[in-house]
Amino acid sequence: MWNDRIARVSSVLGGAILVALAIVTLGGRLAPAQVPPGASGQSCLKSGCHDGYTKRTTPHQPVAEETCEACHEETDAENHKFAMTAEEPELCAQCHEGVTEGLDYLHGPVAAGACIACHDPHGSNHDAILTAEAADLCFQCHDDIQERMKVADNKHAPATEECAACHLAHGDSNGMFTREASPALCFECHEDVQKAMSDASVGHKAMTAGKSCLGCHDPHASPYSGVLVKESMELCICLLYTSDAAD
């Protein structure tokens, strides 16, 4: 009889110890049964394994539709192992066709086929399933511009708000990744300058030749008033005796 009691007590204590170890290991919470989705009849996103992806404000469409198999294929059912159905960027292009069509110049990550350098393949809390807020994401590579903007007294308003106000993320046909070439792009905001130019009987050659607006203005930031590339007098003398603005 004592032997039976001892056996029962040992069994109970042993179970309690295992439960305690599990709680400690999992940071004080009990783990749900980790059953492969196929065995439980539930999808990957509702099985308790990958449900975090559904809580993001901007889910990737296959996640929203719970069609994990659009990108993943099971390679080992017993060990629940998966592989991608194709390599990046070919996999992305199966849905996102024509992203680079007609573009003469490609943004670095696009040219490298690194879609997930900027986009999260499952979803994000940012627009366009970006991995970070747009400007913060751009500055991860373009830190030289970020540093200039930190110390500059004069900043171009769009550069402080959203890079996409002027730039295209995937590529363009003018080499600057801008939605339009200068001065057309600049005139979208600076309509007063466009009107002054059209009404003027004598035009300023620097506005229509070479770099146009960019011959005098920095599109991001500058230590000089009017986001000029040089002090105003030095810039005007430069234009008189050199062809810098027209190069």
Short mmCIF file of C-alpha atoms in Angstrom, two decimals:
data_model
loop_
_atom_site.label_atom_id
_atom_site.label_comp_id
_atom_site.label_asym_id
_atom_site.label_seq_id
_atom_site.Cartn_x
_atom_site.Cartn_y
_atom_site.Cartn_z
CA MET A 1 0.00 0.00 0.00
CA TRP A 2 2.80 2.39 0.94
CA ASN A 3 4.54 1.49 -2.28
CA ASP A 4 1.40 2.44 -4.26
CA ARG A 5 1.14 5.79 -2.45
CA ILE A 6 4.80 6.55 -3.00
CA ALA A 7 4.41 5.73 -6.69
CA ARG A 8 1.37 8.01 -7.00
CA VAL A 9 3.08 10.87 -5.13
CA SER A 10 6.20 10.48 -7.27
CA SER A 11 4.07 10.57 -10.39
CA VAL A 12 2.29 13.74 -9.27
CA LEU A 13 5.53 15.45 -8.23
CA GLY A 14 7.19 14.44 -11.43
CA GLY A 15 4.36 15.93 -13.46
CA ALA A 16 4.42 19.13 -11.40
CA ILE A 17 8.14 19.49 -11.92
CA LEU A 18 7.76 19.09 -15.68
CA VAL A 19 4.98 21.69 -15.75
CA ALA A 20 7.09 24.08 -13.66
CA LEU A 21 10.04 23.63 -15.99
CA ALA A 22 7.81 24.31 -18.98
CA ILE A 23 6.48 27.50 -17.41
CA VAL A 24 9.99 28.75 -16.58
CA THR A 25 11.27 27.89 -20.04
CA LEU A 26 8.39 29.71 -21.74
CA GLY A 27 8.68 32.81 -19.58
CA GLY A 28 5.78 32.03 -17.27
CA ARG A 29 3.20 30.93 -19.83
CA LEU A 30 2.00 27.55 -20.87
CA ALA A 31 2.72 26.58 -24.44
CA PRO A 32 -0.21 25.66 -26.70
CA ALA A 33 0.04 22.31 -28.37
CA GLN A 34 2.17 22.85 -31.46
CA VAL A 35 0.35 20.77 -34.02
CA PRO A 36 1.32 21.08 -37.68
CA PRO A 37 -1.47 22.98 -39.50
CA GLY A 38 -2.23 20.04 -41.79
CA ALA A 39 -2.77 17.72 -38.83
CA SER A 40 -5.07 20.12 -36.96
CA GLY A 41 -7.07 21.13 -40.00
CA GLN A 42 -6.20 24.77 -39.36
CA SER A 43 -4.27 27.12 -41.60
CA CYS A 44 -0.71 28.22 -40.80
CA LEU A 45 -2.08 31.54 -39.59
CA LYS A 46 -4.62 30.05 -37.18
CA SER A 47 -2.66 27.14 -35.75
CA GLY A 48 -0.93 29.16 -33.05
CA CYS A 49 2.39 29.26 -34.90
CA HIS A 50 2.25 32.19 -37.32
CA ASP A 51 -0.80 34.12 -36.15
CA GLY A 52 1.32 37.23 -35.50
CA TYR A 53 1.36 37.96 -39.23
CA THR A 54 -2.40 38.56 -39.20
CA LYS A 55 -2.09 41.36 -36.66
CA ARG A 56 -0.20 43.71 -38.94
CA THR A 57 -2.19 46.63 -40.33
CA THR A 58 -1.07 46.08 -43.93
CA PRO A 59 -0.91 42.35 -44.68
CA HIS A 60 0.55 41.01 -47.90
CA GLN A 61 -2.34 39.69 -50.00
CA PRO A 62 -1.42 35.98 -49.74
CA VAL A 63 -1.39 36.38 -45.94
CA ALA A 64 -4.74 38.17 -45.97
CA GLU A 65 -6.18 35.35 -48.09
CA GLU A 66 -4.40 32.65 -46.04
CA THR A 67 -2.82 31.20 -49.19
CA CYS A 68 0.61 30.44 -47.76
CA GLU A 69 1.14 27.87 -50.50
CA ALA A 70 1.37 30.73 -53.03
CA CYS A 71 4.92 31.29 -51.80
CA HIS A 72 5.76 28.26 -49.63
CA GLU A 73 5.74 24.55 -50.42
CA GLU A 74 6.09 21.71 -47.94
CA THR A 75 9.27 19.69 -48.45
CA ASP A 76 9.20 17.53 -45.30
CA ALA A 77 5.76 16.86 -43.81
CA GLU A 78 7.09 14.87 -40.86
CA ASN A 79 9.37 17.68 -39.69
CA HIS A 80 7.17 20.50 -40.96
CA LYS A 81 9.80 21.91 -43.34
CA PHE A 82 9.06 24.30 -46.20
CA ALA A 83 10.84 25.92 -49.14
CA MET A 84 9.98 28.88 -51.34
CA THR A 85 8.08 28.04 -54.52
CA ALA A 86 10.54 30.20 -56.50
CA GLU A 87 13.48 32.50 -55.86
CA GLU A 88 13.26 36.23 -55.35
CA PRO A 89 12.53 38.31 -57.47
CA GLU A 90 10.93 35.76 -59.82
CA LEU A 91 8.52 34.75 -57.04
CA CYS A 92 7.39 38.35 -56.51
CA ALA A 93 7.02 38.89 -60.27
CA GLN A 94 4.45 36.10 -60.47
CA CYS A 95 1.96 38.58 -59.00
CA HIS A 96 3.72 41.93 -59.36
CA GLU A 97 4.18 41.96 -63.11
CA GLY A 98 5.58 44.92 -65.00
CA VAL A 99 7.21 46.67 -62.03
CA THR A 100 10.35 47.40 -64.08
CA GLU A 101 8.70 47.60 -67.49
CA GLY A 102 9.72 50.69 -69.46
CA LEU A 103 12.28 51.81 -66.89
CA ASP A 104 15.71 52.71 -68.21
CA TYR A 105 17.24 53.13 -64.75
CA LEU A 106 16.55 50.84 -61.79
CA HIS A 107 16.83 51.64 -58.11
CA GLY A 108 19.68 49.61 -56.54
CA PRO A 109 17.57 47.09 -54.59
CA VAL A 110 15.35 46.54 -57.64
CA ALA A 111 18.35 46.02 -59.93
CA ALA A 112 19.70 43.49 -57.42
CA GLY A 113 16.36 41.68 -57.27
CA ALA A 114 16.16 42.33 -53.52
CA CYS A 115 12.46 43.09 -53.06
CA ILE A 116 12.55 42.21 -49.36
CA ALA A 117 15.25 44.83 -48.75
CA CYS A 118 12.32 47.27 -48.66
CA HIS A 119 9.17 45.12 -48.43
CA ASP A 120 8.14 42.62 -45.77
CA PRO A 121 6.80 39.52 -47.55
CA HIS A 122 4.17 38.83 -44.88
CA GLY A 123 2.91 42.26 -43.96
CA SER A 124 3.77 45.48 -42.21
CA ASN A 125 2.44 48.31 -40.11
CA HIS A 126 3.58 50.71 -42.84
CA ASP A 127 2.20 51.58 -46.27
CA ALA A 128 3.12 49.32 -49.21
CA ILE A 129 4.24 46.65 -46.71
CA LEU A 130 7.50 48.55 -46.23
CA THR A 131 9.86 47.32 -43.52
CA ALA A 132 9.99 50.83 -41.99
CA GLU A 133 8.46 54.29 -42.43
CA ALA A 134 9.30 55.47 -45.95
CA ALA A 135 11.84 58.19 -45.09
CA ASP A 136 13.53 56.06 -42.42
CA LEU A 137 13.78 53.22 -44.90
CA CYS A 138 15.40 55.43 -47.55
CA PHE A 139 17.91 56.78 -45.03
CA GLN A 140 19.11 53.26 -44.28
CA CYS A 141 21.01 53.53 -47.58
CA HIS A 142 21.02 57.27 -48.27
CA ASP A 143 22.55 58.22 -44.95
CA ASP A 144 24.70 60.90 -46.61
CA ILE A 145 21.56 62.89 -47.40
CA GLN A 146 20.24 62.29 -43.90
CA GLU A 147 23.44 63.68 -42.40
CA ARG A 148 23.31 66.77 -44.62
CA MET A 149 19.71 67.38 -43.63
CA LYS A 150 20.55 67.10 -39.94
CA VAL A 151 23.02 69.98 -40.06
CA ALA A 152 21.55 72.13 -42.85
CA ASP A 153 19.81 75.37 -41.91
CA ASN A 154 17.60 75.21 -44.99
CA LYS A 155 15.70 72.10 -46.00
CA HIS A 156 13.52 71.48 -49.03
CA ALA A 157 10.05 70.80 -47.60
CA PRO A 158 9.32 67.56 -49.55
CA ALA A 159 12.65 66.09 -48.40
CA THR A 160 11.55 66.48 -44.76
CA GLU A 161 8.18 64.86 -45.36
CA GLU A 162 8.27 62.06 -47.90
CA CYS A 163 10.89 61.04 -50.46
CA ALA A 164 8.12 59.70 -52.70
CA ALA A 165 6.86 63.24 -53.22
CA CYS A 166 9.62 63.53 -55.82
CA HIS A 167 11.16 60.08 -56.23
CA LEU A 168 9.96 56.78 -57.65
CA ALA A 169 10.95 53.76 -55.60
CA HIS A 170 11.60 51.27 -58.38
CA GLY A 171 13.18 53.28 -61.19
CA ASP A 172 12.60 55.80 -63.94
CA SER A 173 13.77 56.95 -67.35
CA ASN A 174 15.66 60.12 -66.40
CA GLY A 175 18.34 58.72 -64.11
CA MET A 176 17.33 60.66 -60.99
CA PHE A 177 14.45 58.35 -60.02
CA THR A 178 12.13 61.36 -60.04
CA ARG A 179 8.54 61.33 -61.22
CA GLU A 180 9.33 64.08 -63.72
CA ALA A 181 12.51 65.79 -64.86
CA SER A 182 13.29 69.32 -63.69
CA PRO A 183 11.75 71.87 -64.12
CA ALA A 184 8.42 70.08 -64.68
CA LEU A 185 8.64 68.32 -61.31
CA CYS A 186 9.53 71.55 -59.49
CA PHE A 187 6.65 73.42 -61.11
CA GLU A 188 4.16 71.02 -59.52
CA CYS A 189 4.70 72.98 -56.30
CA HIS A 190 6.37 76.17 -57.48
CA GLU A 191 3.59 77.38 -59.79
CA ASP A 192 4.43 81.00 -59.00
CA VAL A 193 7.92 80.55 -60.46
CA GLN A 194 6.49 78.90 -63.54
CA LYS A 195 4.08 81.80 -64.05
CA ALA A 196 6.84 84.38 -63.55
CA MET A 197 8.93 82.63 -66.18
CA SER A 198 6.11 82.45 -68.69
CA ASP A 199 5.21 86.12 -68.14
CA ALA A 200 8.80 87.39 -68.32
CA SER A 201 9.90 89.16 -71.50
CA VAL A 202 13.53 88.19 -70.78
CA GLY A 203 14.16 84.72 -69.39
CA HIS A 204 16.97 83.57 -67.12
CA LYS A 205 18.94 81.07 -69.19
CA ALA A 206 19.90 79.00 -66.13
CA MET A 207 16.23 78.15 -65.65
CA THR A 208 15.86 76.52 -69.03
CA ALA A 209 19.31 75.12 -69.84
CA GLY A 210 21.42 72.30 -68.45
CA LYS A 211 20.42 71.30 -64.92
CA SER A 212 17.62 73.87 -64.86
CA CYS A 213 16.44 74.39 -61.25
CA LEU A 214 19.15 72.05 -59.94
CA GLY A 215 21.86 74.28 -61.33
CA CYS A 216 21.14 76.69 -58.48
CA HIS A 217 19.12 74.77 -55.90
CA ASP A 218 19.85 71.64 -53.87
CA PRO A 219 16.74 69.44 -53.91
CA HIS A 220 17.31 68.17 -50.36
CA ALA A 221 19.06 70.64 -48.05
CA SER A 222 21.61 73.42 -47.99
CA PRO A 223 23.38 75.77 -45.56
CA TYR A 224 22.35 78.66 -47.83
CA SER A 225 19.07 80.54 -48.01
CA GLY A 226 16.68 79.32 -50.68
CA VAL A 227 18.41 75.90 -50.56
CA LEU A 228 20.98 77.33 -52.99
CA VAL A 229 24.04 75.27 -53.81
CA LYS A 230 26.31 78.28 -53.05
CA GLU A 231 26.08 81.76 -51.57
CA SER A 232 23.86 83.81 -53.89
CA MET A 233 26.56 86.25 -55.08
CA GLU A 234 29.09 83.47 -55.60
CA LEU A 235 26.49 81.48 -57.49
CA CYS A 236 25.59 84.39 -59.80
CA ILE A 237 29.27 85.12 -60.57
CA CYS A 238 29.79 81.43 -61.22
CA LEU A 239 26.97 81.49 -63.75
CA LEU A 240 28.41 84.57 -65.45
CA TYR A 241 31.89 83.21 -66.01
CA THR A 242 31.43 79.45 -66.17
CA SER A 243 28.99 76.97 -67.65
CA ASP A 244 28.40 75.10 -64.34
CA ALA A 245 24.64 75.56 -64.43
CA ALA A 246 24.42 74.44 -68.00
CA ASP A 247 26.59 71.32 -67.71
#
